[in-house]
Coordinates of C-alpha atoms and ligand atoms in Angstrom, one line a residue:
X1 CA -1.7 17.8 -1.9
X2 CA -1.6 20.0 1.1
X3 CA 0.8 19.8 4.1
X4 CA 4.2 21.2 4.8
X5 CA 6.8 19.8 7.2
X6 CA 10.0 21.1 8.3
X7 CA 12.7 18.5 9.2
X8 CA 16.1 19.2 10.9
X9 CA 18.6 16.7 9.6
X10 CA 21.6 15.0 11.1
X11 CA 20.1 13.8 14.4
X12 CA 20.8 10.3 15.7
X13 CA 17.5 8.6 16.5
X14 CA 16.9 5.9 19.1
X15 CA 14.0 3.9 20.5
X16 CA 11.3 1.5 19.7
X17 CA 8.9 2.0 17.0
X18 CA 5.2 0.7 17.0
X19 CA 4.0 -0.6 13.8
X20 CA 0.4 0.0 12.5
X21 CA -1.9 -2.2 10.7
X22 CA -1.6 -2.6 7.0
X23 CA -3.3 0.0 4.9
X24 CA -3.4 -2.1 1.8
X25 CA -5.0 -5.0 3.7
X26 CA -7.6 -2.7 5.3
X27 CA -8.8 -0.9 2.1
X28 CA -10.0 -4.1 0.2
X29 CA -11.4 -5.5 3.4
X30 CA -13.5 -2.4 3.8
X31 CA -14.7 -2.9 0.3
X32 CA -15.4 -6.5 1.0
X33 CA -17.8 -5.4 3.8
X34 CA -20.2 -4.8 0.9
X35 CA -20.6 -8.4 0.5
X36 CA -22.9 -8.8 3.5
X37 CA -25.7 -6.9 5.3
X38 CA -24.3 -7.9 8.7
X39 CA -21.6 -6.1 10.7
X40 CA -17.9 -6.3 9.9
X41 CA -15.5 -5.5 12.7
X42 CA -11.9 -4.9 11.9
X43 CA -9.1 -4.3 14.5
X44 CA -5.9 -2.7 14.2
X45 CA -6.9 -0.4 11.5
X46 CA -4.6 2.6 11.0
X47 CA -5.9 6.2 11.3
X48 CA -5.0 7.3 7.7
X49 CA -6.5 9.5 5.1
X50 CA -7.1 6.7 2.6
X51 CA -9.0 4.7 5.3
X52 CA -11.1 7.7 6.0
X53 CA -11.8 8.3 2.3
X54 CA -13.0 4.7 2.0
X55 CA -15.2 5.1 5.0
X56 CA -16.8 8.2 3.3
X57 CA -17.4 6.1 0.3
X58 CA -19.2 3.5 2.3
X59 CA -21.2 6.2 4.1
X60 CA -22.3 7.6 0.8
X61 CA -23.5 4.2 -0.3
X62 CA -25.7 4.5 2.8
X63 CA -23.8 2.3 5.0
X64 CA -22.6 2.8 8.6
X65 CA -19.0 3.3 9.5
X66 CA -17.2 4.1 12.6
X67 CA -13.5 4.1 13.5
X68 CA -12.5 4.3 17.1
X69 CA -9.2 3.3 18.8
X70 CA -8.1 1.3 15.9
X71 CA -11.4 -0.6 15.6
X72 CA -13.7 -0.2 12.5
X73 CA -17.3 -1.2 12.5
X74 CA -19.1 -1.1 9.2
X75 CA -22.4 -2.4 8.1
X76 CA -23.7 -2.1 4.6
X77 CA -27.3 -3.2 5.1
X78 CA -28.7 -2.1 1.7
X79 CA -25.9 -0.3 -0.3
X80 CA -27.3 2.5 -2.6
X81 CA -25.9 4.7 -5.3
X82 CA -22.2 4.8 -6.7
X83 CA -19.1 6.7 -5.9
X84 CA -18.3 9.9 -7.8
X85 CA -15.3 11.0 -9.7
X86 CA -14.0 13.2 -6.7
X87 CA -14.0 10.1 -4.5
X88 CA -12.2 7.9 -7.1
X89 CA -9.7 10.6 -8.1
X90 CA -8.8 11.0 -4.4
X91 CA -8.0 7.3 -3.8
X92 CA -7.5 4.8 -6.5
X93 CA -8.2 1.9 -4.2
X94 CA -11.9 2.8 -4.4
X95 CA -12.0 0.5 -7.4
X96 CA -12.0 -2.4 -4.8
X97 CA -15.8 -1.8 -4.3
X98 CA -16.4 -3.0 -8.0
X99 CA -16.3 -6.9 -7.4
X100 CA -18.1 -6.7 -4.0
X101 CA -20.9 -4.4 -5.3
X102 CA -21.6 -6.3 -8.5
X103 CA -21.7 -9.5 -6.5
X104 CA -24.0 -8.1 -3.9
X105 CA -26.6 -6.1 -6.0
X106 CA -25.7 -7.0 -9.7
X107 CA -24.6 -3.5 -10.7
X108 CA -22.0 -0.9 -10.2
X109 CA -21.0 2.2 -12.0
X110 CA -17.6 3.8 -11.2
X111 CA -15.5 6.5 -12.8
X112 CA -12.4 4.9 -14.5
X113 CA -9.5 6.0 -12.2
X114 CA -7.1 6.9 -15.0
X115 CA -3.4 7.3 -14.5
X116 CA -1.5 8.8 -11.6
X117 CA 2.1 9.9 -10.8
X118 CA 3.2 6.1 -10.7
X119 CA 2.2 5.8 -14.4
X120 CA -0.6 4.5 -16.6
X121 CA -2.3 2.1 -14.0
X122 CA -5.0 0.6 -16.2
X123 CA -7.7 -1.7 -14.7
X124 CA -8.1 -4.0 -17.8
X125 CA -7.3 -7.1 -15.7
X126 CA -10.0 -6.3 -13.1
X127 CA -12.6 -5.9 -15.9
X128 CA -11.4 -9.0 -17.7
X129 CA -11.8 -11.0 -14.6
X130 CA -15.2 -9.8 -13.9
X131 CA -16.2 -10.4 -17.5
X132 CA -15.1 -14.1 -17.2
X133 CA -17.4 -14.4 -14.2
X134 CA -20.4 -13.3 -16.5
X135 CA -20.4 -9.4 -16.0
X136 CA -21.2 -7.1 -18.9
X137 CA -18.9 -4.1 -19.0
X138 CA -19.8 -0.8 -20.7
X139 CA -17.3 2.2 -20.8
X140 CA -18.8 5.5 -21.5
X141 CA -18.2 9.2 -20.6
X142 CA -15.3 8.1 -18.3
X143 CA -17.5 5.7 -16.4
X144 CA -17.3 1.9 -16.2
X145 CA -20.8 0.3 -15.9
X146 CA -20.6 -3.3 -14.6
X147 CA -23.7 -5.4 -14.5
X148 CA -24.5 -9.2 -14.0
X149 CA -27.8 -10.9 -13.8
X150 CA -25.8 -13.9 -12.1
X151 CA -22.1 -14.7 -11.7
X152 CA -20.8 -18.0 -12.6
X153 CA -17.6 -19.6 -11.6
X154 CA -14.9 -19.6 -14.4
X155 CA -11.2 -20.1 -15.0
X156 CA -9.5 -16.9 -14.9
X157 CA -5.8 -15.9 -15.8
X158 CA -5.0 -12.6 -14.1
X159 CA -1.4 -12.0 -15.1
X160 CA -0.5 -8.8 -17.0
X161 CA 2.6 -7.4 -18.6
X162 CA 4.0 -6.4 -15.2
X163 CA 2.9 -9.5 -13.3
X164 CA -0.1 -10.1 -11.0
X165 CA -2.5 -7.4 -9.8
X166 CA -3.2 -6.9 -6.1
X167 CA -6.4 -4.9 -6.2
X168 CA -7.4 -6.7 -9.3
X169 CA -7.2 -10.1 -7.5
X170 CA -9.1 -8.6 -4.5
X171 CA -12.0 -7.4 -6.9
X172 CA -12.2 -10.8 -8.8
X173 CA -12.0 -12.7 -5.5
X174 CA -14.8 -10.7 -4.0
X175 CA -17.0 -11.3 -6.9
X176 CA -16.2 -15.1 -7.1
X177 CA -17.0 -15.8 -3.4
X178 CA -20.6 -15.2 -4.3
X179 CA -20.6 -16.8 -7.9
X180 CA -22.3 -19.9 -8.7
X181 CA -19.9 -22.9 -8.8
X182 CA -16.1 -23.0 -8.8
X183 CA -13.6 -20.2 -9.8
X184 CA -10.0 -20.7 -10.3
X185 CA -7.9 -17.6 -10.4
X186 CA -4.4 -18.2 -12.0
X187 CA -1.5 -15.8 -11.5
X188 CA -3.4 -14.4 -8.5
X189 CA -1.4 -11.8 -6.5
X190 CA 0.3 -13.5 -3.4
X191 CA 1.0 -10.4 -1.4
X192 CA 0.3 -10.9 2.4
X193 CA -2.4 -8.3 2.1
X194 CA -4.4 -10.5 -0.4
X195 CA -3.8 -13.5 2.1
X196 CA -5.3 -11.3 4.9
X197 CA -8.3 -10.5 2.7
X198 CA -8.8 -14.1 2.1
X199 CA -8.8 -14.8 5.7
X200 CA -11.4 -12.2 6.5
X201 CA -13.5 -13.6 3.6
X202 CA -13.2 -17.1 5.0
X203 CA -14.4 -15.9 8.4
X204 CA -17.4 -14.4 6.6
X205 CA -18.2 -17.8 5.3
X206 CA -16.4 -17.9 1.8
X207 CA -14.6 -21.2 0.6
X208 CA -11.1 -20.5 -0.7
X209 CA -8.4 -22.8 -1.4
X210 CA -4.7 -22.3 -2.2
X211 CA -4.5 -19.0 -0.1
X212 CA -1.0 -17.4 -0.5
X213 CA -0.4 -19.2 -3.8
X214 CA -0.8 -17.9 -7.4
X215 CA -3.8 -20.4 -7.9
X216 CA -6.9 -19.6 -5.8
X217 CA -9.9 -21.9 -6.1
X218 CA -13.1 -20.4 -4.8
X219 CA -16.3 -22.3 -4.3
X220 CA -19.1 -19.9 -4.5
X221 CA -21.6 -19.8 -1.6
X222 CA -25.2 -18.3 -1.5
X223 CA -24.4 -15.6 1.2
X224 CA -21.9 -14.3 3.6
X225 CA -22.3 -13.1 7.1
X226 CA -20.6 -10.8 9.6
X227 CA -17.2 -11.3 11.0
X228 CA -14.4 -9.9 13.1
X229 CA -10.8 -9.7 12.0
X230 CA -7.4 -8.2 13.0
X231 CA -5.3 -6.7 10.2
X232 CA -1.7 -7.8 9.8
X233 CA 1.0 -5.3 10.6
X234 CA 2.2 -2.9 7.8
X235 CA 5.3 -4.5 6.2
X236 CA 5.9 -1.3 4.2
X237 CA 6.0 0.8 7.3
X238 CA 8.2 -1.7 9.0
X239 CA 10.7 -1.7 6.0
X240 CA 10.5 2.1 5.9
X241 CA 11.7 2.2 9.6
X242 CA 14.5 -0.3 9.0
X243 CA 15.7 2.0 6.2
X244 CA 15.4 5.0 8.4
X245 CA 17.7 3.4 11.0
X246 CA 20.3 2.9 8.3
X247 CA 20.2 6.2 6.7
X248 CA 20.3 8.2 9.9
X249 CA 22.9 5.6 11.4
X250 CA 20.5 5.0 14.5
X251 CA 19.9 1.9 16.4
X252 CA 16.1 1.1 16.5
X253 CA 13.9 -1.6 17.8
X254 CA 10.7 -2.7 16.0
X255 CA 8.1 -5.4 16.8
X256 CA 8.9 -8.4 14.6
X257 CA 6.5 -9.2 11.7
X258 CA 6.0 -12.7 10.1
X259 CA 9.4 -13.3 8.5
X260 CA 7.8 -14.8 5.4
X261 CA 6.6 -11.2 4.6
X262 CA 9.9 -9.6 4.3
X263 CA 12.4 -12.1 3.1
X264 CA 13.4 -10.0 -0.1
X265 CA 13.8 -6.8 2.1
X266 CA 16.0 -8.5 4.7
X267 CA 18.2 -10.2 2.0
X268 CA 18.7 -6.7 0.3
X269 CA 19.5 -5.1 3.7
X270 CA 22.0 -8.0 4.4
X271 CA 23.7 -7.4 1.0
X272 CA 23.7 -3.6 2.1
X273 CA 25.7 -4.6 5.1
X274 CA 22.9 -4.1 7.8
X275 CA 23.3 -5.6 11.2
X276 CA 19.9 -6.8 12.1
X277 CA 19.2 -9.1 15.1
X278 CA 15.9 -10.8 15.9
X279 CA 14.6 -12.3 19.0
X280 CA 11.2 -13.7 19.6
X281 CA 9.0 -10.7 19.0
X282 CA 11.5 -7.9 18.4
X283 CA 13.8 -6.7 15.6
X284 CA 16.9 -4.8 16.5
X285 CA 18.6 -2.8 13.7
X286 CA 22.0 -1.3 14.4
X287 CA 22.3 1.4 11.9
X288 CA 25.3 2.9 13.7
X289 CA 27.4 -0.2 12.9
X290 CA 29.5 -0.2 9.7
X291 CA 29.1 1.4 6.3
X292 CA 26.2 1.0 3.8
X293 CA 27.3 -1.2 0.7
X294 CA 25.7 -0.6 -2.7
X295 CA 23.1 -3.0 -3.9
X296 CA 21.4 -4.1 -7.2
X297 CA 17.7 -4.5 -6.8
X298 CA 14.7 -5.3 -9.0
X299 CA 11.1 -4.7 -7.8
X300 CA 8.8 -7.6 -8.4
X301 CA 5.4 -8.9 -7.3
X302 CA 5.5 -10.7 -3.9
X303 CA 7.7 -12.5 -2.8
X304 CA 10.0 -10.1 -4.8
X305 CA 11.3 -6.8 -3.4
X306 CA 8.2 -4.5 -3.0
X307 CA 7.8 -1.5 -5.3
X308 CA 6.5 0.4 -2.2
X309 CA 10.1 0.4 -0.8
X310 CA 12.0 1.4 -3.9
X311 CA 11.9 5.1 -3.2
X312 CA 12.8 4.7 0.5
X313 CA 15.8 2.3 -0.6
X314 CA 16.9 5.0 -3.3
X315 CA 17.3 7.5 -0.4
X316 CA 19.5 5.0 1.6
X317 CA 21.6 4.1 -1.5
X318 CA 22.6 7.9 -1.7
X319 CA 24.7 6.9 1.4
X320 CA 26.2 3.6 0.0
X321 CA 29.8 3.4 -0.8
X322 CA 29.5 2.9 -4.6
X323 CA 27.1 2.5 -7.4
X324 CA 23.6 0.9 -6.9
X325 CA 21.2 0.0 -9.5
X326 CA 17.3 0.0 -8.6
X327 CA 15.1 -1.3 -11.3
X328 CA 11.3 -1.1 -11.4
X329 CA 9.4 -4.0 -12.9
X330 CA 6.1 -3.2 -11.3
X331 CA 5.7 0.6 -12.0
X332 CA 8.5 1.3 -14.6
X333 CA 7.9 5.1 -14.1
X334 CA 7.9 5.3 -10.2
X335 CA 10.8 7.7 -10.0
X336 CA 9.3 11.0 -9.2
X337 CA 11.5 11.2 -6.0
X338 CA 14.8 11.2 -8.1
X339 CA 14.7 14.7 -9.1
X340 CA 13.9 15.9 -5.5
X341 CA 16.9 13.7 -4.2
X342 CA 19.0 15.4 -6.7
X343 CA 18.0 18.9 -5.2
X344 CA 19.5 17.7 -2.0
X345 CA 22.8 16.8 -3.8
X346 CA 22.3 13.1 -4.8
X347 CA 24.0 11.7 -7.9
X348 CA 21.3 9.6 -9.7
X349 CA 21.1 8.7 -13.4
X350 CA 17.7 7.5 -14.7
X351 CA 18.2 5.0 -17.6
X352 CA 14.9 3.5 -18.6
X353 CA 13.2 1.9 -15.6
X354 CA 16.5 1.9 -13.5
X355 CA 17.9 4.5 -11.2
X356 CA 21.6 4.3 -11.1
X357 CA 22.6 5.9 -7.8
X358 CA 26.3 6.8 -7.0
X359 CA 27.2 7.3 -3.4
X360 CA 28.1 8.2 -0.8
X361 CA 26.7 11.8 -0.9
X362 CA 26.5 14.2 1.9
X363 CA 22.8 15.3 1.4
X364 CA 22.1 19.0 2.2
X365 CA 18.8 20.1 3.4
X366 CA 16.5 21.7 0.8
X367 CA 12.9 22.5 -0.1
X368 CA 11.5 19.4 -1.8
X369 CA 8.0 18.3 -3.0
X370 CA 6.3 14.9 -2.5
X371 CA 4.0 13.8 -5.4
X372 CA 3.2 10.4 -4.0
X373 CA 3.2 8.5 -0.8
X374 CA 6.3 6.4 -1.0
X375 CA 8.3 9.1 -2.7
X376 CA 7.3 11.3 0.2
X377 CA 8.6 8.9 2.8
X378 CA 11.8 8.7 0.7
X379 CA 12.2 12.5 1.0
X380 CA 11.6 12.4 4.8
X381 CA 14.4 9.8 5.2
X382 CA 16.7 11.9 3.1
X383 CA 15.8 15.0 5.0
X384 CA 16.5 13.2 8.4
X385 CA 20.0 12.2 7.1
X386 CA 20.8 15.6 5.5
X387 CA 22.8 18.4 6.9
X388 CA 20.6 21.4 7.7
X389 CA 17.0 21.9 7.4
X390 CA 14.5 20.7 4.8
X391 CA 11.0 21.7 4.0
X392 CA 8.8 18.9 2.6
X393 CA 5.8 20.1 0.5
X394 CA 3.0 17.8 -0.3
X395 CA 3.4 16.1 3.1
X396 CA -0.3 15.0 2.8
X397 CA 0.8 12.4 0.6
X398 CA 2.6 10.8 3.4
X399 CA -0.2 11.1 5.7
X400 CA -2.3 8.9 3.3
X401 CA -0.2 5.7 4.1
X402 CA 1.8 6.2 7.3
X403 CA -0.1 6.4 10.6
X404 CA 1.2 9.3 12.8
X405 CA 4.5 9.3 10.8
X406 CA 5.7 12.6 12.4
X407 CA 4.7 11.6 15.9
X408 CA 6.6 8.3 15.6
X409 CA 9.6 10.1 14.3
X410 CA 9.6 12.7 17.0
X411 CA 9.2 10.0 19.6
X412 CA 12.7 8.6 18.2
X413 CA 14.2 12.1 18.7
X414 CA 13.7 13.5 15.3
X415 CA 13.2 17.2 14.9
X416 CA 10.0 17.2 12.6
X417 CA 7.6 20.0 12.7
X418 CA 4.3 20.3 10.8
X419 CA 4.2 23.9 9.4
X420 CA 1.0 23.7 7.3
X421 CA -1.6 22.8 8.3
X422 CA -0.7 22.6 11.9
X423 CA -1.5 19.3 13.7
X424 CA -4.5 19.3 16.2
Ligands
EPU1 N1 -1.9 -3.6 -13.9 C1 -2.3 -3.7 -15.3 N2 -3.7 -3.9 -15.5 C2 -4.5 -4.0 -14.3 C3 -4.2 -3.7 -13.1 C4 -2.7 -3.6 -12.9 O1 -1.6 -3.7 -16.2 O2 -5.8 -4.2 -14.6 C5 -0.4 -3.3 -13.8 C6 -0.2 -1.9 -13.1 O3 -0.2 -0.9 -14.1 C7 1.2 -2.3 -12.5 C8 1.1 -3.8 -12.1 O4 0.1 -4.3 -12.9 O5 2.3 -2.2 -13.5 C9 0.7 -4.1 -10.6 O6 -0.3 -3.2 -10.3 P1 -1.4 -3.7 -9.1 O7 -2.7 -3.8 -9.7 O8 -0.9 -4.8 -8.5 O9 -1.4 -2.4 -8.1 P2 -2.6 -1.9 -7.3 O10 -3.4 -3.1 -6.9 O11 -3.3 -0.8 -8.1 C10 -1.4 -2.2 -5.0 C11 -1.1 -1.4 -3.8 C12 0.1 -0.3 -4.2 C13 1.2 -1.2 -4.6 C14 0.8 -2.2 -5.7 C15 2.0 -3.1 -6.1 C16 -3.2 -1.1 -2.7 C17 -4.5 -0.3 -2.3 N3 -2.3 -0.6 -3.5 O12 -1.8 -1.3 -6.1 O13 0.3 0.5 -3.1 O14 2.3 -0.2 -5.0 O15 -0.3 -3.0 -5.3 O16 2.4 -3.8 -4.9 O17 -3.1 -2.2 -2.3 C18 1.1 2.4 -1.9 O18 0.7 1.8 -0.9 O19 1.8 3.5 -2.0 C19 0.7 1.8 -3.2 C20 0.8 2.5 -4.3

């Protein structure tokens, strides 16, 4: 992916960071707009490459889509056609249109997304859930063809070897809301982004019980209508800026987000010795106070520690005074950032699905390459803490998921310059 960013490390940062709406709430919500011919209006939608890609998919399905000042208006009056391989390859979350489209028009044909830099990433659970609702599934020539004359409520267990599935739950949920009768999804993902999707679906007229729990009970309805909804703030962006404060030893202020959404993160940061104060609507982190302590961390589905913060946490642990162990239970191979951190001087041993980090290390600026979104954020953090200058290639990955990341960093006093392509 394109994009080169030059970062001068070692600067102390200061100020208040605005937090954008959650990308991973917005993407399945945009897909859910396929469930009705009426207009869906979403507020606090971040300006991101992935959101644009989903908008383009909806436009190709002959819908109308606009995104201005954080508000998306989308109307899928009569969705036609199917996404092509280029669209799915560019953004895996495009699989989220499967459940809504089959529920709306009884058919969808979508290229299988295949693996990615995070690992194998199968969609067997999505397909199994849709099958239980009465869909027929045919795989041929790299395409999955899902058809259903009618959807019927069913009991569906959605747990896999690595726990629940976030977009799989979204897909099955979106099909079940229009199925005949009652569906029970067991081992449903409990991530706040799934909760937010449920809230939108309820505003559209869906009947869902057990929201936020691993058991969702859905009473199918004959049709859904238009709705307006404001996305939750992005808890991963929030966590990334807390980690930034600690790695650069800076004092930052962030808007508070619902505390139930980041319990595991705050617990880990407390173990790492972070000084965090919260008043009514603000969180103050004093990265300048005290040393960073090593931690043992395991990523797990919500409410466990989020896999999306494992790489940024790995960058921070290079500064901890001792040995940290970061274990991946969601994506056992999500460690592409490790070799890049080593190029900056970090001491990290990969042992199975664990990274063993020995700190503290004075990182030195280097040319490094991002191959995925959160690994990219990890490299920005390491570069901002390092001595000297770093060049991050593949910065486009970061732009997929962090709204105006470079602008927000500069507003805090960071020296971050986009070299290629230049920002408008
Ligand atoms: N899995 C299966 N079978 C399936 C589906 C998933 O075995 O049918 C496995 C996966 O391979 C993985 C685990 O289950 O080991 C969890 O995957 P999940 O399906 O929950 O991931 P996802 O829905 O594809 C979402 C986020 C990811 C985030 C994960 C885990 C969106 C659009 N993406 O992906 O976000 O890492 O949940 O929390 O919501 C990111 O933002 O950088 C990102 C990758």
